[in-house]
XYZ file of C-alpha atoms in Angstrom:
41
model
C 0.000 0.000 0.000
C 2.831 2.379 0.868
C 4.256 1.941 -2.628
C 1.091 3.468 -4.059
C 0.880 6.315 -1.557
C 4.481 7.471 -1.781
C 4.502 8.512 -5.480
C 1.119 10.184 -5.029
C 2.512 12.135 -2.077
C 5.474 13.349 -4.127
C 3.212 14.332 -7.028
C 0.955 16.299 -4.675
C 3.934 18.020 -3.046
C 5.392 18.865 -6.463
C 2.079 20.263 -7.716
C 1.726 22.296 -4.542
C 5.246 23.636 -4.992
C 4.499 24.638 -8.584
C 1.230 26.307 -7.609
C 2.981 28.207 -4.823
C 5.672 29.221 -7.305
C 3.069 30.553 -9.749
C 1.294 32.426 -6.972
C 4.547 34.010 -5.792
C 5.383 34.883 -9.402
C 2.102 36.787 -9.731
C 2.473 38.494 -6.352
C 6.194 39.207 -6.030
C 7.838 38.710 -9.411
C 10.024 36.122 -11.012
C 12.960 35.891 -8.562
C 10.637 34.927 -5.727
C 9.010 32.252 -7.907
C 12.328 30.570 -8.696
C 13.273 30.701 -5.025
C 9.959 29.130 -3.980
C 10.205 26.300 -6.526
C 13.830 25.679 -5.542
C 12.939 25.428 -1.860
C 9.993 23.110 -2.516
C 12.179 20.785 -4.611
């Protein structure tokens, strides 16, 4: 069961990181977006 949950968890975390990056890009500009994506990865 864990083998199915683990990839899903990483996908969700990655998607969340990308969404946060996009949001920061809109709010603060591009440098903040790259920083956010880098931290989430």
